[in-house]
Amino acid sequence: MKLRKWILTSVLCGMLIGCNNPYSSGDRVLVVKFPYDNGFTHPDRYQVVVFKYPGRWQGGVLEGGPMENNTPKNYIKRLLGLPGELLAIFFGRIYRWTQPGNAPPPFDDLKDGKVDAKDLWHKDYMHINDETSRKWFEDGQFEILRKSPRTMLAMRRIVYDNDYQAKDLKGKGDRWSLDPKSGWKSDSRTGFIHEGKPDGEVDWLHYQHLVRRDDDVLRVERKLITDSMAYNNINDRTSSPHWVGDLMIECNVEVVEAKGEFRFELSKGIYRYQARWDLASGQCSLKSIATNGEEKDLGSQATSVKTPGNYLLRFANIDARLTVWVDRALPFGDGKEYDPPEVRGKNDVDLEQKLEKLKKARSGVDIDEKVLVREILKSRRGPQSNDLKPASIGSKGAHMKITHVRLWRDTYYTASANTADYNGAPASWTDPKDWELFREQRFSTMYVQPGHYLCLGDNSQASADSRDWGLVPERLMLGRALVVYFPLDRIGPIR
């Protein structure tokens, strides 16, 4: 035991040597190399990897590279694209082209012998926004890449933790609003209680993304949730934010009596999504509700929430999939998938029906069918007025207490760094009349050459990564980032 302590102490001291730089100079990260060097395992999607910087081509001249002033120049990013994949970025999500049958690769830059294999990492060979690739995306030949529940938890970012309430909102408004007519009451400084009402109505506790106005300390306004972060400010210039609709809500639920119904609701665009627990049977049902009130059943599973007690419940609408956690259990597995309305699906019945209606309504007028399709898709994209209440907690005759209420968002990837994916900036993030431009968001397609990887930064708005300088050759991949070991207050695993 003494020998083990001595070894661990020696290793820790050895790792901390050289950590005498300023506290703000950056994290010290432990990187494991052997999994990528043994030839049996390879880098995988969503891993945080460390690699040598390949450089950047500007005007036919290579700038920078793996070494700078005789010092290795290493980058740390998240790996998102695997060799040979044709990808697209749209509305913060990553899509992949589904190759039909035994079709050849979309690009083969080595076939004519004019390209050196060592140059395939150059941005020119990513075929960004190639005309054919863009057509395939618009025709619905790409599929969304969905994260596993574990990856969702690793990549989520906090929107609001009710245990740590915003001090600048005190006396001006609460993000979790209590309707005086509702059965919800404040149980403590950060919790809520519902004693159950026999009238059968659903009482809602709504989240509002309240932010204090910069020009008036006495006013707050409801805004959309965006990907804006404090460290997105570079060179005294604020990057353009984007609306984020992929959310996750969680709280601790103390069921006092096993009766009634408990609900989570997450809004996104033209739909609201609900997870409903029948507290008498433990059955959990998933629903989608359209703007016209039409309700669709997405599945049902038995859970353990059927007796008095404490439960950690979590509900996510991420990557066009509804995922439910009950403590550590996943009653729906990875979740219930649905077709993202922002893009054309392979069997898009809704689009086909609307297309036929438009054709009949405009019979005799020479209109390109592609124009009609874009018009329909545009109507399904972007935030709606219900996104000003993006998350809600409901009780229907349920006697319960809830604490540790947290709202998270997914990591949002932009088509390019330092540039908004739409033209211009909205006049207001608070008024739905100013949100039309969100439906015109640009997308970007890019090809990952064989033997190379697409690596992006999670701080997508202001990240220098593969969108900017090109791919990462396998030969420059160093290893997987495992833990932060310094500064001491940030020690922890990297997921």
Short mmCIF file of C-alpha atoms in Angstrom, two decimals:
data_model
loop_
_atom_site.label_atom_id
_atom_site.label_comp_id
_atom_site.label_asym_id
_atom_site.label_seq_id
_atom_site.Cartn_x
_atom_site.Cartn_y
_atom_site.Cartn_z
CA MET A 1 0.00 0.00 0.00
CA LYS A 2 2.86 2.39 0.85
CA LEU A 3 4.53 1.61 -2.46
CA ARG A 4 1.27 2.33 -4.33
CA LYS A 5 0.88 5.70 -2.57
CA TRP A 6 4.49 6.57 -3.35
CA ILE A 7 4.03 5.73 -7.03
CA LEU A 8 0.79 7.73 -7.30
CA THR A 9 2.37 10.71 -5.53
CA SER A 10 5.38 10.56 -7.82
CA VAL A 11 3.20 10.40 -10.93
CA LEU A 12 1.08 13.34 -9.74
CA CYS A 13 4.12 15.45 -8.95
CA GLY A 14 5.61 14.58 -12.32
CA MET A 15 2.45 15.65 -14.10
CA LEU A 16 2.35 18.95 -12.24
CA ILE A 17 5.92 19.84 -13.15
CA GLY A 18 5.77 22.68 -15.62
CA CYS A 19 2.36 23.83 -14.41
CA ASN A 20 3.79 27.07 -13.07
CA ASN A 21 2.34 29.16 -15.86
CA PRO A 22 -0.45 31.67 -15.10
CA TYR A 23 -3.72 30.12 -13.97
CA SER A 24 -5.43 31.42 -17.12
CA SER A 25 -2.87 29.89 -19.49
CA GLY A 26 -5.07 26.85 -20.15
CA ASP A 27 -5.86 23.38 -18.81
CA ARG A 28 -3.27 20.61 -18.55
CA VAL A 29 -4.67 17.52 -20.21
CA LEU A 30 -3.64 13.87 -19.95
CA VAL A 31 -3.62 12.27 -23.41
CA VAL A 32 -3.52 8.52 -24.01
CA LYS A 33 -1.72 7.55 -27.22
CA PHE A 34 -1.54 3.76 -27.34
CA PRO A 35 -5.18 3.10 -28.46
CA TYR A 36 -4.47 4.94 -31.73
CA ASP A 37 -0.96 3.52 -32.12
CA ASN A 38 -1.72 -0.18 -31.68
CA GLY A 39 -3.40 -0.54 -35.08
CA PHE A 40 -6.42 -2.34 -33.62
CA THR A 41 -8.50 0.65 -32.51
CA HIS A 42 -9.13 3.91 -34.31
CA PRO A 43 -10.45 7.33 -33.36
CA ASP A 44 -14.22 7.33 -33.07
CA ARG A 45 -16.94 9.91 -33.47
CA TYR A 46 -17.54 12.34 -30.57
CA GLN A 47 -14.20 11.56 -28.91
CA VAL A 48 -12.12 14.55 -27.82
CA VAL A 49 -8.80 14.13 -29.61
CA VAL A 50 -5.39 15.79 -29.68
CA PHE A 51 -3.50 16.11 -32.96
CA LYS A 52 -0.69 18.01 -34.61
CA TYR A 53 -1.86 21.10 -36.46
CA PRO A 54 -1.56 20.37 -40.22
CA GLY A 55 -1.32 24.04 -41.26
CA ARG A 56 -3.35 26.30 -43.52
CA TRP A 57 -3.13 27.02 -47.24
CA GLN A 58 -3.43 30.69 -48.15
CA GLY A 59 -3.00 31.75 -51.77
CA GLY A 60 -1.14 28.56 -52.62
CA VAL A 61 1.27 28.99 -49.68
CA LEU A 62 1.31 26.75 -46.60
CA GLU A 63 1.17 28.76 -43.40
CA GLY A 64 2.03 27.13 -40.09
CA GLY A 65 2.24 23.40 -39.52
CA PRO A 66 2.96 20.74 -36.88
CA MET A 67 5.98 22.72 -35.65
CA GLU A 68 6.17 26.42 -34.90
CA ASN A 69 9.46 27.97 -33.72
CA ASN A 70 10.76 24.44 -33.06
CA THR A 71 7.81 23.80 -30.74
CA PRO A 72 5.09 21.20 -31.46
CA LYS A 73 1.77 22.87 -32.21
CA ASN A 74 -1.04 20.64 -30.94
CA TYR A 75 -4.79 21.14 -31.16
CA ILE A 76 -7.62 19.62 -29.12
CA LYS A 77 -11.04 19.25 -30.77
CA ARG A 78 -14.00 16.89 -30.96
CA LEU A 79 -13.90 14.31 -33.73
CA LEU A 80 -17.13 14.39 -35.77
CA GLY A 81 -16.34 13.11 -39.26
CA LEU A 82 -14.89 9.69 -40.08
CA PRO A 83 -12.88 8.72 -43.19
CA GLY A 84 -14.91 8.59 -46.42
CA GLU A 85 -18.03 10.33 -45.05
CA LEU A 86 -19.95 13.07 -46.82
CA LEU A 87 -21.41 15.31 -44.11
CA ALA A 88 -23.61 18.37 -43.80
CA ILE A 89 -24.12 20.91 -41.02
CA PHE A 90 -27.58 22.44 -40.73
CA PHE A 91 -29.48 24.02 -37.83
CA GLY A 92 -26.70 23.03 -35.45
CA ARG A 93 -26.81 19.35 -36.32
CA ILE A 94 -24.54 16.98 -38.24
CA TYR A 95 -26.00 14.97 -41.15
CA ARG A 96 -24.42 12.16 -43.19
CA TRP A 97 -25.07 11.14 -46.79
CA THR A 98 -26.52 7.66 -47.05
CA GLN A 99 -24.77 5.99 -49.97
CA PRO A 100 -27.33 4.10 -52.11
CA GLY A 101 -26.54 0.44 -52.75
CA ASN A 102 -23.01 -0.20 -54.01
CA ALA A 103 -22.54 3.30 -55.34
CA PRO A 104 -18.90 4.43 -55.59
CA PRO A 105 -17.52 7.07 -53.20
CA PRO A 106 -18.81 10.55 -54.05
CA PHE A 107 -15.26 11.78 -54.74
CA ASP A 108 -12.01 10.08 -55.79
CA ASP A 109 -9.29 12.71 -56.05
CA LEU A 110 -6.49 10.18 -56.49
CA LYS A 111 -7.83 8.42 -59.57
CA ASP A 112 -6.16 10.69 -62.14
CA GLY A 113 -2.79 10.70 -60.34
CA LYS A 114 -2.65 14.50 -60.24
CA VAL A 115 -3.11 14.76 -56.47
CA ASP A 116 -0.56 13.67 -53.88
CA ALA A 117 -2.19 11.57 -51.14
CA LYS A 118 -0.34 13.67 -48.54
CA ASP A 119 -2.23 16.75 -49.72
CA LEU A 120 -5.76 15.39 -49.29
CA TRP A 121 -6.15 17.21 -45.96
CA HIS A 122 -6.27 20.55 -47.80
CA LYS A 123 -9.58 22.34 -47.56
CA ASP A 124 -9.85 22.29 -51.37
CA TYR A 125 -10.31 18.50 -51.27
CA MET A 126 -13.19 18.66 -48.78
CA HIS A 127 -15.41 19.66 -51.75
CA ILE A 128 -17.29 22.09 -49.52
CA ASN A 129 -20.75 22.89 -50.88
CA ASP A 130 -20.22 20.86 -54.02
CA GLU A 131 -23.26 21.32 -56.27
CA THR A 132 -24.12 17.60 -56.38
CA SER A 133 -23.77 17.22 -52.61
CA ARG A 134 -26.08 20.16 -51.99
CA LYS A 135 -28.65 18.65 -54.35
CA TRP A 136 -28.50 15.34 -52.47
CA PHE A 137 -29.05 17.16 -49.18
CA GLU A 138 -32.05 19.08 -50.51
CA ASP A 139 -33.48 15.82 -51.92
CA GLY A 140 -33.38 14.19 -48.48
CA GLN A 141 -30.47 11.79 -49.09
CA PHE A 142 -28.73 12.72 -45.83
CA GLU A 143 -29.60 11.26 -42.42
CA ILE A 144 -29.15 12.96 -39.09
CA LEU A 145 -26.35 11.63 -36.87
CA ARG A 146 -27.83 10.94 -33.44
CA LYS A 147 -25.82 10.89 -30.23
CA SER A 148 -26.08 8.11 -27.67
CA PRO A 149 -27.58 9.03 -24.29
CA ARG A 150 -24.11 8.98 -22.77
CA THR A 151 -22.79 11.37 -25.42
CA MET A 152 -25.79 13.67 -24.97
CA LEU A 153 -24.96 13.99 -21.28
CA ALA A 154 -21.31 14.67 -22.11
CA MET A 155 -22.03 17.38 -24.70
CA ARG A 156 -24.93 19.21 -23.05
CA ARG A 157 -24.48 22.79 -21.88
CA ILE A 158 -26.36 24.36 -19.00
CA VAL A 159 -29.04 26.93 -19.83
CA TYR A 160 -30.32 27.48 -16.31
CA ASP A 161 -29.90 25.76 -12.95
CA ASN A 162 -32.68 26.86 -10.61
CA ASP A 163 -30.48 26.09 -7.60
CA TYR A 164 -28.29 29.01 -8.68
CA GLN A 165 -30.74 31.71 -9.64
CA ALA A 166 -29.69 34.80 -11.57
CA LYS A 167 -28.97 37.62 -9.11
CA ASP A 168 -29.66 40.34 -11.67
CA LEU A 169 -33.26 39.08 -12.02
CA LYS A 170 -34.18 39.33 -8.34
CA GLY A 171 -37.32 41.39 -7.97
CA LYS A 172 -37.72 41.63 -11.74
CA GLY A 173 -38.89 38.15 -12.73
CA ASP A 174 -38.43 34.41 -12.25
CA ARG A 175 -37.38 32.16 -15.08
CA TRP A 176 -39.67 29.44 -13.75
CA SER A 177 -42.94 31.35 -13.59
CA LEU A 178 -45.73 30.52 -11.14
CA ASP A 179 -49.26 31.22 -12.34
CA PRO A 180 -51.34 32.45 -9.34
CA LYS A 181 -54.25 30.30 -10.56
CA SER A 182 -52.04 27.23 -10.82
CA GLY A 183 -51.71 24.57 -8.12
CA TRP A 184 -47.92 24.96 -8.15
CA LYS A 185 -46.36 26.71 -5.16
CA SER A 186 -42.84 27.60 -4.20
CA ASP A 187 -41.77 24.97 -1.66
CA SER A 188 -38.34 26.35 -0.86
CA ARG A 189 -35.84 28.79 -2.28
CA THR A 190 -35.46 26.71 -5.45
CA GLY A 191 -38.10 23.95 -5.33
CA PHE A 192 -41.83 23.62 -6.07
CA ILE A 193 -44.73 21.61 -4.72
CA HIS A 194 -48.09 20.54 -6.15
CA GLU A 195 -50.66 19.07 -3.76
CA GLY A 196 -52.87 17.64 -6.49
CA LYS A 197 -56.19 18.95 -7.75
CA PRO A 198 -59.20 16.71 -8.38
CA ASP A 199 -60.56 18.74 -11.31
CA GLY A 200 -58.48 16.85 -13.89
CA GLU A 201 -56.82 19.91 -15.41
CA VAL A 202 -53.08 20.11 -16.06
CA ASP A 203 -51.25 22.79 -14.10
CA TRP A 204 -48.10 24.04 -15.79
CA LEU A 205 -44.88 25.51 -14.52
CA HIS A 206 -43.30 27.31 -17.51
CA TYR A 207 -39.69 28.29 -18.12
CA GLN A 208 -39.04 31.72 -19.60
CA HIS A 209 -35.56 32.67 -20.80
CA LEU A 210 -35.54 36.07 -19.10
CA VAL A 211 -32.56 38.31 -19.69
CA ARG A 212 -31.98 41.80 -18.32
CA ARG A 213 -31.84 44.49 -20.97
CA ASP A 214 -28.39 46.00 -21.39
CA ASP A 215 -29.78 49.52 -21.68
CA ASP A 216 -32.28 49.38 -18.83
CA VAL A 217 -31.48 47.70 -15.51
CA LEU A 218 -35.13 47.83 -14.49
CA ARG A 219 -36.45 45.72 -17.37
CA VAL A 220 -36.12 42.11 -18.41
CA GLU A 221 -37.28 40.48 -21.63
CA ARG A 222 -38.16 37.00 -22.78
CA LYS A 223 -35.73 35.76 -25.41
CA LEU A 224 -35.03 32.64 -27.39
CA ILE A 225 -32.35 30.27 -26.10
CA THR A 226 -29.21 30.74 -28.18
CA ASP A 227 -25.71 29.29 -28.47
CA SER A 228 -24.19 32.55 -27.22
CA MET A 229 -21.42 32.07 -24.66
CA ALA A 230 -19.26 34.53 -22.79
CA TYR A 231 -16.05 33.23 -24.37
CA ASN A 232 -17.49 33.61 -27.87
CA ASN A 233 -16.25 37.20 -27.70
CA ILE A 234 -13.03 37.50 -29.68
CA ASN A 235 -11.10 40.63 -30.54
CA ASP A 236 -13.79 42.71 -28.80
CA ARG A 237 -16.35 41.44 -31.32
CA THR A 238 -19.36 39.36 -30.38
CA SER A 239 -20.12 36.40 -32.65
CA SER A 240 -23.62 36.16 -34.09
CA PRO A 241 -25.77 33.84 -31.98
CA HIS A 242 -28.10 31.12 -33.28
CA TRP A 243 -31.37 29.78 -31.90
CA VAL A 244 -30.98 26.40 -30.17
CA GLY A 245 -34.07 24.21 -29.93
CA ASP A 246 -32.54 20.87 -28.89
CA LEU A 247 -33.06 20.83 -25.12
CA MET A 248 -32.94 18.58 -22.05
CA ILE A 249 -34.82 19.06 -18.78
CA GLU A 250 -34.26 17.26 -15.49
CA CYS A 251 -35.31 17.46 -11.86
CA ASN A 252 -35.65 15.39 -8.73
CA VAL A 253 -39.28 14.35 -8.23
CA GLU A 254 -40.56 13.29 -4.82
CA VAL A 255 -43.84 11.46 -5.35
CA VAL A 256 -45.93 11.89 -2.20
CA GLU A 257 -48.92 9.87 -3.43
CA ALA A 258 -48.94 7.41 -6.33
CA LYS A 259 -51.78 9.07 -8.21
CA GLY A 260 -52.30 11.54 -11.01
CA GLU A 261 -49.92 12.37 -13.84
CA PHE A 262 -46.57 14.12 -14.12
CA ARG A 263 -45.40 15.74 -17.37
CA PHE A 264 -42.33 17.20 -19.00
CA GLU A 265 -42.78 19.32 -22.13
CA LEU A 266 -40.13 20.64 -24.54
CA SER A 267 -41.08 22.97 -27.39
CA LYS A 268 -39.27 23.19 -30.68
CA GLY A 269 -40.63 25.02 -33.70
CA ILE A 270 -43.92 23.70 -34.98
CA TYR A 271 -44.13 20.89 -32.39
CA ARG A 272 -44.28 20.42 -28.65
CA TYR A 273 -43.02 17.13 -27.23
CA GLN A 274 -44.19 15.60 -23.96
CA ALA A 275 -43.22 12.76 -21.63
CA ARG A 276 -46.18 11.79 -19.41
CA TRP A 277 -45.93 9.54 -16.35
CA ASP A 278 -49.03 7.85 -14.93
CA LEU A 279 -47.98 7.74 -11.27
CA ALA A 280 -50.41 4.93 -10.43
CA SER A 281 -49.05 2.49 -13.03
CA GLY A 282 -45.60 3.93 -13.80
CA GLN A 283 -46.40 3.97 -17.51
CA CYS A 284 -44.56 6.70 -19.45
CA SER A 285 -45.99 7.91 -22.78
CA LEU A 286 -44.34 10.12 -25.40
CA LYS A 287 -46.43 12.57 -27.43
CA SER A 288 -45.92 15.17 -30.13
CA ILE A 289 -48.38 18.05 -30.43
CA ALA A 290 -48.61 20.15 -33.60
CA THR A 291 -49.47 23.85 -33.70
CA ASN A 292 -53.08 22.97 -34.60
CA GLY A 293 -53.36 20.88 -31.42
CA GLU A 294 -53.18 17.52 -33.21
CA GLU A 295 -51.65 14.97 -30.86
CA LYS A 296 -49.58 11.97 -31.98
CA ASP A 297 -48.61 8.98 -29.84
CA LEU A 298 -44.90 8.15 -30.16
CA GLY A 299 -44.72 5.18 -27.80
CA SER A 300 -45.19 4.00 -24.23
CA GLN A 301 -43.07 2.06 -21.73
CA ALA A 302 -43.36 0.88 -18.13
CA THR A 303 -41.13 2.61 -15.58
CA SER A 304 -40.44 2.36 -11.85
CA VAL A 305 -42.23 5.66 -11.09
CA LYS A 306 -45.32 4.06 -9.52
CA THR A 307 -44.73 4.22 -5.77
CA PRO A 308 -44.05 7.09 -3.38
CA GLY A 309 -40.37 7.99 -3.35
CA ASN A 310 -37.65 10.08 -4.96
CA TYR A 311 -36.76 9.82 -8.63
CA LEU A 312 -34.34 11.66 -10.90
CA LEU A 313 -36.30 12.21 -14.11
CA ARG A 314 -34.79 13.55 -17.32
CA PHE A 315 -36.30 14.21 -20.75
CA ALA A 316 -34.38 15.24 -23.88
CA ASN A 317 -35.35 16.30 -27.38
CA ILE A 318 -31.96 16.13 -29.11
CA ASP A 319 -31.08 15.14 -32.68
CA ALA A 320 -34.75 14.52 -33.55
CA ARG A 321 -35.05 11.85 -30.87
CA LEU A 322 -36.91 11.79 -27.55
CA THR A 323 -34.95 10.19 -24.72
CA VAL A 324 -36.14 9.50 -21.17
CA TRP A 325 -34.13 8.72 -18.06
CA VAL A 326 -35.56 7.39 -14.79
CA ASP A 327 -32.63 7.53 -12.40
CA ARG A 328 -30.05 5.59 -14.46
CA ALA A 329 -32.56 3.54 -16.44
CA LEU A 330 -33.50 4.24 -20.08
CA PRO A 331 -37.04 2.89 -20.52
CA PHE A 332 -37.08 3.77 -24.25
CA GLY A 333 -33.49 2.71 -24.86
CA ASP A 334 -31.62 5.35 -26.83
CA GLY A 335 -34.98 7.02 -27.47
CA LYS A 336 -37.83 7.40 -29.95
CA GLU A 337 -36.69 8.85 -33.27
CA TYR A 338 -38.77 11.11 -35.48
CA ASP A 339 -38.13 12.77 -38.84
CA PRO A 340 -36.67 16.26 -38.34
CA PRO A 341 -39.14 18.67 -39.96
CA GLU A 342 -36.34 21.06 -41.01
CA VAL A 343 -35.25 18.75 -43.85
CA ARG A 344 -36.96 16.56 -46.42
CA GLY A 345 -37.40 12.99 -45.22
CA LYS A 346 -37.12 9.86 -47.36
CA ASN A 347 -40.80 9.07 -46.85
CA ASP A 348 -42.05 12.55 -46.09
CA VAL A 349 -45.82 12.05 -46.28
CA ASP A 350 -46.53 15.48 -44.82
CA LEU A 351 -44.43 17.21 -47.47
CA GLU A 352 -45.97 15.19 -50.31
CA GLN A 353 -49.50 16.03 -49.16
CA LYS A 354 -48.74 19.74 -48.87
CA LEU A 355 -46.99 19.66 -52.23
CA GLU A 356 -50.10 18.25 -53.92
CA LYS A 357 -52.27 20.91 -52.29
CA LEU A 358 -49.96 23.68 -53.52
CA LYS A 359 -49.95 22.26 -57.03
CA LYS A 360 -53.74 22.20 -57.14
CA ALA A 361 -54.01 25.69 -55.66
CA ARG A 362 -51.61 27.03 -58.29
CA SER A 363 -52.73 24.97 -61.27
CA GLY A 364 -52.09 26.72 -64.54
CA VAL A 365 -49.11 28.60 -63.11
CA ASP A 366 -45.66 27.51 -64.25
CA ILE A 367 -43.83 26.96 -60.95
CA ASP A 368 -40.75 24.79 -60.38
CA GLU A 369 -41.54 21.91 -57.98
CA LYS A 370 -38.25 22.57 -56.17
CA VAL A 371 -39.47 26.05 -55.34
CA LEU A 372 -42.64 24.60 -53.81
CA VAL A 373 -40.65 22.09 -51.76
CA ARG A 374 -38.42 24.85 -50.41
CA GLU A 375 -41.50 26.86 -49.54
CA ILE A 376 -42.95 23.96 -47.54
CA LEU A 377 -39.68 23.25 -45.74
CA LYS A 378 -39.29 26.92 -44.92
CA SER A 379 -42.68 26.90 -43.18
CA ARG A 380 -41.48 24.00 -40.97
CA ARG A 381 -38.21 25.63 -39.94
CA GLY A 382 -37.23 28.03 -37.22
CA PRO A 383 -38.72 29.03 -33.87
CA GLN A 384 -42.38 29.67 -33.20
CA SER A 385 -44.06 31.74 -30.49
CA ASN A 386 -44.23 28.68 -28.21
CA ASP A 387 -40.41 28.67 -28.13
CA LEU A 388 -40.61 31.62 -25.74
CA LYS A 389 -41.77 28.93 -23.27
CA PRO A 390 -39.31 26.23 -24.35
CA ALA A 391 -39.70 23.97 -21.30
CA SER A 392 -42.58 23.21 -18.95
CA ILE A 393 -43.39 20.91 -16.02
CA GLY A 394 -46.98 19.76 -15.54
CA SER A 395 -49.08 18.09 -12.89
CA LYS A 396 -52.49 16.56 -13.44
CA GLY A 397 -53.85 15.68 -10.01
CA ALA A 398 -50.39 14.62 -8.80
CA HIS A 399 -49.12 15.27 -5.28
CA MET A 400 -45.37 15.85 -5.58
CA LYS A 401 -42.37 18.00 -4.81
CA ILE A 402 -39.69 18.87 -7.35
CA THR A 403 -36.18 20.12 -6.68
CA HIS A 404 -32.88 20.61 -8.53
CA VAL A 405 -34.61 21.79 -11.69
CA ARG A 406 -32.14 22.18 -14.56
CA LEU A 407 -32.48 23.02 -18.23
CA TRP A 408 -29.74 22.13 -20.71
CA ARG A 409 -29.13 22.62 -24.42
CA ASP A 410 -27.22 20.56 -26.93
CA THR A 411 -23.87 21.63 -28.39
CA TYR A 412 -24.66 23.63 -31.53
CA TYR A 413 -22.42 23.42 -34.63
CA THR A 414 -22.41 26.23 -37.17
CA ALA A 415 -21.71 25.83 -40.88
CA SER A 416 -18.77 28.23 -40.58
CA ALA A 417 -16.89 29.95 -37.78
CA ASN A 418 -17.25 33.65 -36.98
CA THR A 419 -20.14 34.01 -39.43
CA ALA A 420 -23.88 33.66 -38.85
CA ASP A 421 -25.64 30.88 -40.75
CA TYR A 422 -28.30 33.37 -41.84
CA ASN A 423 -28.13 36.70 -43.61
CA GLY A 424 -28.14 39.61 -41.21
CA ALA A 425 -29.17 39.78 -37.57
CA PRO A 426 -32.71 39.70 -36.13
CA ALA A 427 -34.20 42.99 -35.05
CA SER A 428 -35.28 41.28 -31.85
CA TRP A 429 -34.84 37.90 -30.19
CA THR A 430 -38.12 38.46 -28.37
CA ASP A 431 -40.69 39.10 -31.10
CA PRO A 432 -41.79 36.23 -33.40
CA LYS A 433 -42.43 38.75 -36.20
CA ASP A 434 -38.65 39.19 -36.46
CA TRP A 435 -37.81 35.50 -36.76
CA GLU A 436 -38.51 34.95 -40.45
CA LEU A 437 -34.81 35.01 -41.32
CA PHE A 438 -34.22 31.89 -39.21
CA ARG A 439 -36.10 29.88 -41.83
CA GLU A 440 -33.47 30.85 -44.41
CA GLN A 441 -30.51 29.29 -42.62
CA ARG A 442 -27.61 28.21 -44.79
CA PHE A 443 -26.22 24.69 -44.71
CA SER A 444 -22.78 23.39 -45.64
CA THR A 445 -21.69 20.04 -47.08
CA MET A 446 -18.14 18.68 -46.77
CA TYR A 447 -16.30 15.49 -47.66
CA VAL A 448 -13.92 13.66 -45.32
CA GLN A 449 -11.17 12.06 -47.36
CA PRO A 450 -10.14 8.43 -46.63
CA GLY A 451 -7.44 8.35 -43.97
CA HIS A 452 -8.55 11.70 -42.56
CA TYR A 453 -10.88 13.07 -39.87
CA LEU A 454 -13.15 16.09 -39.49
CA CYS A 455 -12.52 17.77 -36.14
CA LEU A 456 -14.60 20.69 -34.82
CA GLY A 457 -14.52 22.76 -31.67
CA ASP A 458 -17.53 22.70 -29.35
CA ASN A 459 -17.21 26.49 -29.15
CA SER A 460 -18.42 26.41 -32.72
CA GLN A 461 -18.97 30.11 -33.31
CA ALA A 462 -15.37 31.08 -32.65
CA SER A 463 -13.37 27.90 -33.24
CA ALA A 464 -10.43 27.44 -35.63
CA ASP A 465 -10.98 23.91 -36.89
CA SER A 466 -11.59 21.76 -39.97
CA ARG A 467 -14.13 24.22 -41.36
CA ASP A 468 -11.34 26.78 -41.50
CA TRP A 469 -8.08 25.01 -42.41
CA GLY A 470 -8.96 21.46 -43.49
CA LEU A 471 -8.95 17.84 -42.35
CA VAL A 472 -6.69 16.04 -39.89
CA PRO A 473 -4.56 13.29 -41.48
CA GLU A 474 -4.44 10.06 -39.51
CA ARG A 475 -0.65 10.36 -39.32
CA LEU A 476 -0.98 13.56 -37.26
CA MET A 477 -3.47 12.12 -34.76
CA LEU A 478 -1.73 11.91 -31.35
CA GLY A 479 -4.31 10.42 -29.00
CA ARG A 480 -7.49 10.77 -27.03
CA ALA A 481 -7.85 13.40 -24.29
CA LEU A 482 -8.83 11.66 -21.05
CA VAL A 483 -8.68 14.02 -18.08
CA VAL A 484 -7.86 17.56 -17.01
CA TYR A 485 -5.29 17.33 -14.21
CA PHE A 486 -4.50 21.04 -13.69
CA PRO A 487 -5.70 23.53 -12.46
CA LEU A 488 -6.73 21.50 -9.44
CA ASP A 489 -10.26 22.92 -9.24
CA ARG A 490 -10.97 21.71 -12.78
CA ILE A 491 -9.67 18.16 -12.39
CA GLY A 492 -12.02 15.70 -14.05
CA PRO A 493 -12.63 13.41 -17.02
CA ILE A 494 -13.04 14.75 -20.54
CA ARG A 495 -16.14 13.41 -22.24
#
